[in-house]
């Protein structure tokens, strides 16, 4: 395992399909849901994983980041489903057969529905539940795993909280008027959510706006899960991933930019110090002036997601992270949503250059995982976002590999032997 990992990533809820015992499945089916469409069969990766792993491997990639779906493993509180554990054993065995190193995510946004009824990601009880589930997975599958990521984008809840504040701050009067109508619909939706999960107060899924206390709970859940897995499988390399931006300062923005980096990254240093690696996820830059973060510059290329196409962000973030975190770094997600695959190829070439430049400066980057292997279910935005190296026909679910799948490796070739 001393080579560079070059691969692509997916998340169970976004690709597997029919994740019926999860909180997101419930949310997607409420009358006033904020999801533009339900995940349904997604990419049916649950049944087609072998084809997907084969395509990845035939393109010369040597690693695959995928997730175990907690809601499948524990469809009910206290119950472990052996059939589902066996399923993930098959996925791991398939990776090994194709010479693909698996990087397994234990939690990627979706949770079992029952967990949310118990208070979800603002409840201390979640720490123990999550550690139990992770321990069990290490016991059952640890012999086939190497790198394990406990929680995907563990900092996301606080980021959503600050995003919500930012949007309010930038709203015009007309928008504020419209918002008050939207508030009525939101109130209705919240009532439906409470009823669906049996919660008296707020419903706290992983992508809910998080409190400071909730943020500490997420970190404690990570640490408890890491320690529990290590106790049974000392050979595992365990870490979490963070959503990070290439934070840039314009005149007057020094203080706000520093604050943003503190909130996104520095505040988590203590929780990750005992980890074996850090997963870095980055999609774009954020520029700050004295008013806060700015929209993309006029005329800048914009992705389907609405943010700036700025591929060199990943290299900049890796260098900045390495100033404070001395351990191994893995780019666990980086990518672009675009209909134009040529734009993806160009993105990959520039992103690869910036990662190689960071490595040349001595930043210990162990691997790069493109997001995503497949065009998939992009949460509230549904299936319209095209991040994939492989397209998926929405009717037949047939795989349609794109040029980017094959171009990808050529940009990194010389890293493989370093
Ligand atoms: C998440 C993925 C998501 C991707 C693209 C990341 O924040 O981990 O689940 O699909 O970004 O938006």
Short mmCIF file of C-alpha atoms and ligand atoms in Angstrom, two decimals:
data_model
loop_
_atom_site.label_atom_id
_atom_site.label_comp_id
_atom_site.label_asym_id
_atom_site.label_seq_id
_atom_site.Cartn_x
_atom_site.Cartn_y
_atom_site.Cartn_z
CA UNK A 1 0.00 0.00 0.00
CA UNK A 2 2.91 2.35 -0.47
CA UNK A 3 1.68 3.73 -3.77
CA UNK A 4 -0.47 6.75 -4.59
CA UNK A 5 -4.20 6.06 -4.44
CA UNK A 6 -6.00 7.26 -7.51
CA UNK A 7 -9.69 6.62 -7.50
CA UNK A 8 -13.22 7.91 -7.42
CA UNK A 9 -15.81 8.22 -4.67
CA UNK A 10 -19.49 7.53 -4.10
CA UNK A 11 -21.82 7.59 -1.09
CA UNK A 12 -24.36 4.83 -0.40
CA UNK A 13 -27.53 6.90 -0.35
CA UNK A 14 -26.54 8.67 -3.56
CA UNK A 15 -25.92 5.55 -5.64
CA UNK A 16 -27.28 2.35 -4.09
CA UNK A 17 -31.02 2.90 -4.43
CA UNK A 18 -34.00 2.02 -2.22
CA UNK A 19 -32.41 3.06 1.05
CA UNK A 20 -35.82 2.74 2.64
CA UNK A 21 -34.86 2.71 6.32
CA UNK A 22 -32.87 5.93 6.17
CA UNK A 23 -33.82 9.40 7.32
CA UNK A 24 -33.32 10.84 3.84
CA UNK A 25 -35.76 8.38 2.30
CA UNK A 26 -38.34 9.62 4.79
CA UNK A 27 -37.56 13.29 4.09
CA UNK A 28 -37.74 12.79 0.33
CA UNK A 29 -41.27 11.43 0.56
CA UNK A 30 -42.91 14.11 2.73
CA UNK A 31 -45.59 16.22 1.02
CA UNK A 32 -43.62 19.47 1.52
CA UNK A 33 -40.19 17.99 0.99
CA UNK A 34 -37.31 20.24 -0.06
CA UNK A 35 -36.02 17.49 -2.37
CA UNK A 36 -36.83 18.09 -6.01
CA UNK A 37 -37.19 14.35 -6.54
CA UNK A 38 -36.76 11.19 -4.46
CA UNK A 39 -33.65 9.00 -4.69
CA UNK A 40 -35.68 5.93 -5.79
CA UNK A 41 -33.47 3.31 -7.39
CA UNK A 42 -30.62 5.89 -7.58
CA UNK A 43 -27.96 4.16 -9.73
CA UNK A 44 -28.84 0.69 -8.46
CA UNK A 45 -25.22 0.42 -7.39
CA UNK A 46 -26.43 -1.98 -4.70
CA UNK A 47 -26.85 -4.59 -7.45
CA UNK A 48 -24.42 -3.25 -10.05
CA UNK A 49 -21.37 -2.57 -7.86
CA UNK A 50 -19.31 -5.17 -9.65
CA UNK A 51 -19.74 -3.51 -13.05
CA UNK A 52 -18.89 -0.11 -11.53
CA UNK A 53 -15.76 -1.37 -9.79
CA UNK A 54 -14.69 -3.17 -12.97
CA UNK A 55 -15.06 0.01 -15.04
CA UNK A 56 -13.03 1.94 -12.46
CA UNK A 57 -10.30 -0.65 -12.49
CA UNK A 58 -10.23 -0.97 -16.29
CA UNK A 59 -9.64 2.79 -16.45
CA UNK A 60 -6.39 2.21 -14.54
CA UNK A 61 -7.65 3.54 -11.20
CA UNK A 62 -6.46 1.67 -8.11
CA UNK A 63 -8.78 2.83 -5.32
CA UNK A 64 -12.48 3.24 -4.63
CA UNK A 65 -14.10 5.26 -1.87
CA UNK A 66 -17.57 4.01 -1.01
CA UNK A 67 -19.75 3.96 2.04
CA UNK A 68 -21.49 1.42 4.23
CA UNK A 69 -25.10 2.47 4.79
CA UNK A 70 -25.81 2.45 8.52
CA UNK A 71 -29.57 2.35 7.88
CA UNK A 72 -29.17 -0.97 6.06
CA UNK A 73 -26.94 -2.47 8.73
CA UNK A 74 -29.21 -1.33 11.57
CA UNK A 75 -32.69 -0.93 10.09
CA UNK A 76 -34.03 -0.93 13.64
CA UNK A 77 -32.48 0.08 16.92
CA UNK A 78 -30.41 -2.75 18.37
CA UNK A 79 -30.72 -4.97 15.27
CA UNK A 80 -27.79 -5.85 13.03
CA UNK A 81 -28.77 -7.25 9.64
CA UNK A 82 -26.33 -10.04 8.78
CA UNK A 83 -27.46 -10.14 5.14
CA UNK A 84 -26.47 -6.52 4.69
CA UNK A 85 -23.14 -7.07 6.41
CA UNK A 86 -22.54 -9.90 3.94
CA UNK A 87 -23.42 -7.54 1.09
CA UNK A 88 -20.66 -5.10 2.04
CA UNK A 89 -18.28 -8.04 2.42
CA UNK A 90 -19.05 -8.84 -1.22
CA UNK A 91 -18.31 -5.24 -2.24
CA UNK A 92 -14.98 -5.33 -0.39
CA UNK A 93 -14.09 -8.70 -1.89
CA UNK A 94 -14.92 -7.35 -5.33
CA UNK A 95 -12.53 -4.41 -4.78
CA UNK A 96 -9.78 -6.80 -3.71
CA UNK A 97 -10.42 -9.04 -6.75
CA UNK A 98 -9.94 -6.10 -9.08
CA UNK A 99 -6.83 -4.89 -7.23
CA UNK A 100 -8.69 -1.81 -6.04
CA UNK A 101 -7.94 -0.42 -2.56
CA UNK A 102 -11.19 0.30 -0.72
CA UNK A 103 -11.58 3.43 1.37
CA UNK A 104 -14.72 2.86 3.41
CA UNK A 105 -16.91 5.65 4.77
CA UNK A 106 -18.98 4.68 7.80
CA UNK A 107 -21.32 7.67 7.67
CA UNK A 108 -22.02 9.82 4.63
CA UNK A 109 -24.88 12.18 5.58
CA UNK A 110 -27.66 9.56 5.76
CA UNK A 111 -28.56 7.85 9.06
CA UNK A 112 -31.07 5.22 10.16
CA UNK A 113 -34.52 6.71 10.55
CA UNK A 114 -34.77 5.45 14.17
CA UNK A 115 -31.65 7.41 15.15
CA UNK A 116 -33.36 10.69 14.29
CA UNK A 117 -36.33 9.76 16.46
CA UNK A 118 -33.83 9.40 19.31
CA UNK A 119 -32.58 12.98 18.86
CA UNK A 120 -30.24 12.47 15.90
CA UNK A 121 -27.09 14.53 15.61
CA UNK A 122 -27.85 16.81 18.54
CA UNK A 123 -28.16 13.94 21.01
CA UNK A 124 -25.36 12.51 23.15
CA UNK A 125 -26.86 9.04 22.64
CA UNK A 126 -25.71 9.12 19.02
CA UNK A 127 -22.09 8.89 20.16
CA UNK A 128 -22.59 5.42 21.63
CA UNK A 129 -24.86 4.19 18.83
CA UNK A 130 -22.35 5.25 16.20
CA UNK A 131 -19.38 3.72 18.02
CA UNK A 132 -21.29 0.40 18.41
CA UNK A 133 -22.12 0.27 14.72
CA UNK A 134 -18.53 1.08 13.71
CA UNK A 135 -17.08 -1.49 16.13
CA UNK A 136 -19.35 -4.15 14.67
CA UNK A 137 -18.29 -3.26 11.13
CA UNK A 138 -14.62 -3.45 12.12
CA UNK A 139 -15.20 -6.88 13.68
CA UNK A 140 -17.11 -8.21 10.67
CA UNK A 141 -15.22 -6.56 7.80
CA UNK A 142 -11.94 -5.31 9.24
CA UNK A 143 -9.91 -8.08 7.60
CA UNK A 144 -10.77 -6.63 4.19
CA UNK A 145 -10.54 -2.93 5.04
CA UNK A 146 -7.49 -0.67 5.14
CA UNK A 147 -8.49 3.00 5.20
CA UNK A 148 -11.68 3.93 7.00
CA UNK A 149 -13.35 7.28 7.21
CA UNK A 150 -15.72 7.64 10.15
CA UNK A 151 -17.80 10.69 9.23
CA UNK A 152 -17.99 12.48 5.91
CA UNK A 153 -17.69 16.26 6.12
CA UNK A 154 -17.96 16.24 9.87
CA UNK A 155 -17.94 20.06 9.82
CA UNK A 156 -20.96 20.35 7.49
CA UNK A 157 -23.62 21.19 10.11
CA UNK A 158 -21.87 24.35 11.26
CA UNK A 159 -21.10 25.28 7.67
CA UNK A 160 -24.80 25.08 6.86
CA UNK A 161 -25.55 27.26 9.89
CA UNK A 162 -23.20 29.97 8.67
CA UNK A 163 -24.48 29.65 5.09
CA UNK A 164 -28.04 30.24 6.31
CA UNK A 165 -26.90 33.43 8.10
CA UNK A 166 -25.03 34.59 5.00
CA UNK A 167 -28.03 34.14 2.73
CA UNK A 168 -30.21 36.19 5.08
CA UNK A 169 -27.62 38.95 5.25
CA UNK A 170 -27.50 39.28 1.46
CA UNK A 171 -31.27 39.19 0.85
CA UNK A 172 -32.96 42.21 -0.71
CA UNK A 173 -36.28 43.52 0.75
CA UNK A 174 -38.22 41.76 -2.01
CA UNK A 175 -36.48 38.53 -1.21
CA UNK A 176 -37.20 38.97 2.49
CA UNK A 177 -40.91 39.37 1.58
CA UNK A 178 -40.84 36.20 -0.48
CA UNK A 179 -39.02 34.48 2.32
CA UNK A 180 -41.83 35.12 4.78
CA UNK A 181 -44.14 33.18 2.43
CA UNK A 182 -41.53 30.45 2.20
CA UNK A 183 -41.40 30.40 6.00
CA UNK A 184 -45.04 29.23 6.07
CA UNK A 185 -44.22 26.30 3.79
CA UNK A 186 -41.13 25.55 5.87
CA UNK A 187 -43.24 25.51 9.05
CA UNK A 188 -45.57 23.00 7.40
CA UNK A 189 -42.62 20.91 6.29
CA UNK A 190 -41.14 20.98 9.80
CA UNK A 191 -44.40 19.76 11.29
CA UNK A 192 -44.44 16.90 8.79
CA UNK A 193 -40.85 16.02 9.66
CA UNK A 194 -41.57 15.96 13.39
CA UNK A 195 -44.54 13.67 12.84
CA UNK A 196 -42.60 11.37 10.50
CA UNK A 197 -39.70 10.89 12.94
CA UNK A 198 -41.76 11.06 16.12
CA UNK A 199 -39.77 14.05 17.39
CA UNK A 200 -41.25 16.59 19.75
CA UNK A 201 -38.69 19.27 18.96
CA UNK A 202 -36.51 19.94 15.93
CA UNK A 203 -35.56 17.11 13.65
CA UNK A 204 -31.79 16.78 13.55
CA UNK A 205 -30.54 14.83 10.57
CA UNK A 206 -26.87 15.15 9.69
CA UNK A 207 -27.51 17.96 7.22
CA UNK A 208 -29.59 20.02 9.65
CA UNK A 209 -28.19 23.33 10.81
CA UNK A 210 -25.99 22.36 13.76
CA UNK A 211 -25.53 23.95 17.19
CA UNK A 212 -22.11 24.31 18.81
CA UNK A 213 -23.07 21.49 21.16
CA UNK A 214 -24.17 19.32 18.22
CA UNK A 215 -20.82 19.98 16.57
CA UNK A 216 -19.03 18.69 19.67
CA UNK A 217 -21.27 15.61 19.62
CA UNK A 218 -20.26 14.88 16.01
CA UNK A 219 -16.57 15.11 16.95
CA UNK A 220 -17.02 12.94 20.02
CA UNK A 221 -18.86 10.39 17.86
CA UNK A 222 -15.88 10.38 15.51
CA UNK A 223 -13.38 9.89 18.33
CA UNK A 224 -15.46 7.16 20.00
CA UNK A 225 -15.88 5.31 16.69
CA UNK A 226 -12.18 5.61 15.89
CA UNK A 227 -11.16 4.24 19.27
CA UNK A 228 -13.74 1.42 19.11
CA UNK A 229 -12.55 0.30 15.65
CA UNK A 230 -8.89 0.56 16.63
CA UNK A 231 -9.49 -1.62 19.66
CA UNK A 232 -10.69 -4.48 17.44
CA UNK A 233 -8.58 -3.80 14.34
CA UNK A 234 -5.33 -2.04 15.15
CA UNK A 235 -4.23 -2.25 11.51
CA UNK A 236 -6.96 0.11 10.26
CA UNK A 237 -6.04 3.64 9.21
CA UNK A 238 -8.83 5.82 10.48
CA UNK A 239 -9.76 9.45 9.89
CA UNK A 240 -12.65 11.75 9.04
CA UNK A 241 -13.22 14.15 6.17
CA UNK A 242 -13.79 17.90 6.22
CA UNK A 243 -15.45 20.18 3.72
CA UNK A 244 -12.92 22.94 3.06
CA UNK A 245 -12.68 25.97 0.78
CA UNK A 246 -9.70 27.72 -0.68
CA UNK A 247 -10.23 30.84 1.40
CA UNK A 248 -8.79 33.93 -0.26
CA UNK A 249 -8.45 37.41 1.18
CA UNK A 250 -9.32 40.62 -0.62
CA UNK A 251 -8.49 43.96 0.88
CA UNK A 252 -10.24 44.43 4.22
CA UNK A 253 -11.28 40.79 4.44
CA UNK A 254 -8.38 39.59 6.60
CA UNK A 255 -10.36 39.14 9.79
CA UNK A 256 -13.42 37.47 8.27
CA UNK A 257 -11.27 35.15 6.17
CA UNK A 258 -9.26 34.13 9.25
CA UNK A 259 -12.49 33.52 11.14
CA UNK A 260 -13.83 31.36 8.30
CA UNK A 261 -10.69 29.18 8.28
CA UNK A 262 -10.88 28.86 12.05
CA UNK A 263 -14.51 27.67 11.77
CA UNK A 264 -13.93 25.31 8.86
CA UNK A 265 -10.67 23.79 9.91
CA UNK A 266 -8.61 25.00 12.87
CA UNK A 267 -11.28 24.34 15.48
CA UNK A 268 -11.20 20.61 14.58
CA UNK A 269 -7.46 20.10 14.96
CA UNK A 270 -7.70 18.67 18.45
CA UNK A 271 -10.29 16.08 17.40
CA UNK A 272 -8.22 14.79 14.48
CA UNK A 273 -4.76 14.85 16.03
CA UNK A 274 -4.90 11.17 16.98
CA UNK A 275 -6.22 10.12 13.55
CA UNK A 276 -4.15 8.27 10.96
CA UNK A 277 -5.06 10.59 8.10
CA UNK A 278 -7.24 13.54 7.23
CA UNK A 279 -9.69 13.48 4.33
CA UNK A 280 -9.72 16.80 2.49
CA UNK A 281 -12.75 17.72 0.39
CA UNK A 282 -12.81 20.87 -1.63
CA UNK A 283 -14.90 22.09 -4.57
CA UNK A 284 -14.13 25.79 -4.98
CA UNK A 285 -12.69 28.95 -3.47
CA UNK A 286 -14.29 31.61 -1.28
CA UNK A 287 -13.10 35.20 -1.43
CA UNK A 288 -13.58 37.52 1.51
CA UNK A 289 -13.67 41.28 1.77
CA UNK A 290 -14.80 43.35 4.76
CA UNK A 291 -18.46 42.45 4.05
CA UNK A 292 -17.96 38.68 4.09
CA UNK A 293 -17.68 36.06 1.37
CA UNK A 294 -18.29 37.33 -2.14
CA UNK A 295 -20.09 35.79 -5.11
CA UNK A 296 -17.81 34.53 -7.92
CA UNK A 297 -16.12 37.27 -9.96
CA UNK A 298 -18.07 38.56 -12.97
CA UNK A 299 -17.60 36.30 -15.96
CA UNK A 300 -16.03 33.48 -13.95
CA UNK A 301 -16.97 29.96 -15.14
CA UNK A 302 -19.75 28.53 -12.98
CA UNK A 303 -20.52 24.85 -12.40
CA UNK A 304 -24.01 23.29 -12.48
CA UNK A 305 -23.97 23.66 -8.69
CA UNK A 306 -23.76 27.45 -9.01
CA UNK A 307 -20.27 27.91 -7.64
CA UNK A 308 -17.09 28.96 -9.37
CA UNK A 309 -15.16 26.40 -11.41
CA UNK A 310 -11.77 26.92 -9.77
CA UNK A 311 -9.76 23.67 -10.02
CA UNK A 312 -6.58 24.96 -8.38
CA UNK A 313 -8.51 25.34 -5.08
CA UNK A 314 -7.62 21.79 -4.05
CA UNK A 315 -3.85 22.30 -4.20
CA UNK A 316 -4.11 25.56 -2.28
CA UNK A 317 -6.20 23.92 0.44
CA UNK A 318 -3.80 20.99 0.78
CA UNK A 319 -0.88 23.36 1.36
CA UNK A 320 -2.84 25.37 3.91
CA UNK A 321 -4.01 22.28 5.80
CA UNK A 322 -0.46 20.93 5.96
CA UNK A 323 0.68 24.08 7.78
CA UNK A 324 -1.19 22.81 10.84
CA UNK A 325 -1.84 19.10 10.35
CA UNK A 326 1.29 16.99 10.10
CA UNK A 327 -0.28 13.62 9.22
CA UNK A 328 -1.11 11.97 5.92
CA UNK A 329 -3.66 13.70 3.70
CA UNK A 330 -6.07 12.11 1.27
CA UNK A 331 -8.15 14.11 -1.15
CA UNK A 332 -11.37 12.23 -0.46
CA UNK A 333 -13.50 14.40 -2.76
CA UNK A 334 -12.86 16.96 -5.46
CA UNK A 335 -14.84 17.35 -8.63
CA UNK A 336 -17.07 19.34 -10.92
CA UNK A 337 -20.73 19.13 -11.91
CA UNK A 338 -20.95 19.82 -15.61
CA UNK A 339 -22.82 18.58 -18.64
CA UNK A 340 -19.71 19.14 -20.73
CA UNK A 341 -17.26 16.32 -20.17
CA UNK A 342 -14.48 18.32 -21.88
CA UNK A 343 -14.84 20.81 -19.05
CA UNK A 344 -14.42 17.94 -16.57
CA UNK A 345 -11.26 16.76 -18.34
CA UNK A 346 -9.86 20.30 -18.20
CA UNK A 347 -10.83 20.53 -14.52
CA UNK A 348 -9.07 17.25 -13.74
CA UNK A 349 -5.91 18.32 -15.53
CA UNK A 350 -5.68 21.56 -13.55
CA UNK A 351 -6.68 19.95 -10.25
CA UNK A 352 -4.00 17.28 -10.80
CA UNK A 353 -1.39 19.96 -11.49
CA UNK A 354 -2.23 21.70 -8.24
CA UNK A 355 -2.11 18.44 -6.23
CA UNK A 356 1.25 17.55 -7.78
CA UNK A 357 2.57 21.03 -6.99
CA UNK A 358 1.53 20.57 -3.34
CA UNK A 359 3.31 17.19 -3.25
CA UNK A 360 6.40 18.71 -4.79
CA UNK A 361 6.44 21.17 -1.88
CA UNK A 362 6.47 18.22 0.52
CA UNK A 363 2.77 18.09 1.44
CA UNK A 364 2.11 14.40 2.29
CA UNK A 365 -0.78 13.70 -0.08
CA UNK A 366 -1.38 9.97 -0.25
CA UNK A 367 -4.18 9.86 -2.77
CA UNK A 368 -6.83 11.63 -4.80
CA UNK A 369 -10.47 10.55 -5.15
CA UNK A 370 -12.55 12.28 -7.78
CA UNK A 371 -16.19 12.98 -6.91
CA UNK A 372 -17.88 11.08 -8.33
CA UNK A 373 -17.54 7.73 -10.06
CA UNK A 374 -21.17 7.96 -11.25
CA UNK A 375 -23.70 10.64 -12.09
CA UNK A 376 -25.81 10.27 -8.99
CA UNK A 377 -28.43 11.59 -6.59
CA UNK A 378 -27.21 15.02 -5.50
CA UNK A 379 -29.38 15.29 -2.36
CA UNK A 380 -31.98 18.11 -2.61
CA UNK A 381 -30.92 18.81 -6.20
CA UNK A 382 -31.75 15.31 -7.41
CA UNK A 383 -30.26 13.73 -10.50
CA UNK A 384 -29.66 16.82 -12.66
CA UNK A 385 -26.11 17.46 -11.38
CA UNK A 386 -23.52 15.60 -13.45
CA UNK A 387 -20.41 15.00 -11.37
CA UNK A 388 -19.75 11.51 -12.76
CA UNK A 389 -16.90 9.98 -14.70
CA UNK A 390 -19.59 7.52 -15.75
CA UNK A 391 -23.05 8.60 -16.90
CA UNK A 392 -26.12 6.63 -15.89
CA UNK A 393 -29.13 6.40 -18.19
CA UNK A 394 -32.03 7.46 -15.97
CA UNK A 395 -34.41 4.94 -17.56
CA UNK A 396 -32.33 1.84 -18.14
CA UNK A 397 -29.63 2.71 -15.53
CA UNK A 398 -27.11 1.61 -18.14
CA UNK A 399 -23.54 2.82 -17.50
CA UNK A 400 -22.07 5.24 -20.05
CA UNK A 401 -18.36 5.82 -19.32
CA UNK A 402 -17.21 9.32 -20.28
CA UNK A 403 -13.85 10.34 -21.77
CA UNK A 404 -12.91 11.82 -18.41
CA UNK A 405 -12.91 8.32 -16.88
CA UNK A 406 -10.02 7.37 -19.16
CA UNK A 407 -8.25 10.75 -19.25
CA UNK A 408 -8.15 10.99 -15.45
CA UNK A 409 -5.21 8.66 -14.82
CA UNK A 410 -2.98 10.24 -17.47
CA UNK A 411 -2.81 13.45 -15.41
CA UNK A 412 -1.46 11.62 -12.38
CA UNK A 413 0.61 8.83 -13.92
CA UNK A 414 3.99 9.85 -12.53
CA UNK A 415 2.58 10.06 -8.98
CA UNK A 416 1.83 6.36 -8.83
CA UNK A 417 5.35 5.24 -8.21
CA UNK A 418 6.33 7.99 -5.76
C1 LIG B 1 -20.64 15.54 -0.39
C2 LIG B 1 -21.26 14.73 -1.49
C3 LIG B 1 -21.86 15.63 -2.54
C4 LIG B 1 -20.74 16.47 -3.12
C5 LIG B 1 -21.14 17.36 -4.26
C6 LIG B 1 -19.90 16.76 -0.86
O1 LIG B 1 -20.18 17.81 -0.02
O2 LIG B 1 -19.84 14.75 0.43
O3 LIG B 1 -22.21 13.87 -0.93
O4 LIG B 1 -22.53 14.94 -3.53
O5 LIG B 1 -20.22 17.29 -2.09
O6 LIG B 1 -22.00 18.37 -3.89
#
